[in-house]
């Protein structure tokens, strides 16, 4: 008889949405952090939904160039009917932007990340972010343009150098939790075929399926922006 691993009978089987959701909830229970970096996009809106299943109150932090920035408008749409979410919107002043320094070796968006976490630090010393889900669930437009294995692994290999290391450097002493990169979730994500994640017509197909009925349709189908655009897009 097989005594290890305990879950041997499930290995190689098709991954079900309920398995992913249960793992997310378990991760959130272990993390015990009720603050989130919130763009009002699919990834963070879905994470907010799950956080509200675990925590009595959630604090969401959004950054934009103005009140008309898409991230600000969409994030407000998501939380508008949620009484147990405290939503803080950060619009950097001209003075803050002027004195924000560009450092040698910066990637595009690094300055914005530093501004955001400096703001967050005024309210909390720990926060959840949703980095990594685009890589594992095919969230980039290049995934949709070329929904192939090479595209998938190119983005995956760039995750650490282009995203995680800069986040580590620029978040200061705010403790950042990345639930989507939990070992258990990565194990599940890695067993899902690329065709179930993306095709020429849709990115993040499985996340879209997960989000159906949980968050507004406008959020599911909105255009994706990155942190490098957070102070550029004017709305």
Steps between C-alpha positions, in 0.01 A plus 500: 500500500603861441565688823667813360392740363160503666333662198639248250157416361448860381834537321461555128127566520338810349521793742161625613416860587388394848851367571650837408246692706546281807876542477470879471279512809742280692794721400313814608418342835868424556622842385253687723544833319189705421659774285528481121665692218187551293493607134137416432612243244399136473784358711472733798119514488482122515752497785292762683196276461682209663645721772148600598421132555782483756525843666229710664639819344744567217706812431556563128764743369481645149736738320427710192595820323154649560150412612428422133778242469348162398645323804340755731164492325481121473621444856226732626247306293603173664485626859191720457266232636740350753444634851792310652771649276691815593627644172792744497582674171841659457540779243862622530541877511716689251751557778521129579557422133769767468705374792455130419842394384590277207768257614771345288385158383130579541248319284204693366250533785751462785461863606124457513535187713716689750245781521218253552669310781609820668132594508392154619752516785297783656218252567648151522827312496366201304295454186391241244598546135400293198831472317565176314149409396544649151796273441335180620151567360597672173392856570716697258381611158801322351356176640186567299691602186715187516327247727784252490738326737794727405305813597394344828851406605653826382278694740552246776878527474474881519281502812776516757735744328243740358236493771581330829852631559394860418199458732730374775732798456234769466246400766728613781424342835134433418453123517350384170307173474450338157223240544483411130862376526435258784662160434164325511345735246803484271471121509137527386565771240788302351275200435254703293549486124574828322195466276281514811670825605513698175408502134486759224171631632555519876775539760475343846214276390491303823507812720215645292306181570581526870393866512163448333226609741751615761613838365344748253521406131660837427798395707535162334518655154684827570835580341809393693756760615822453694652696786719678242179658363349600833611865475492525120144409410280803563163334451 
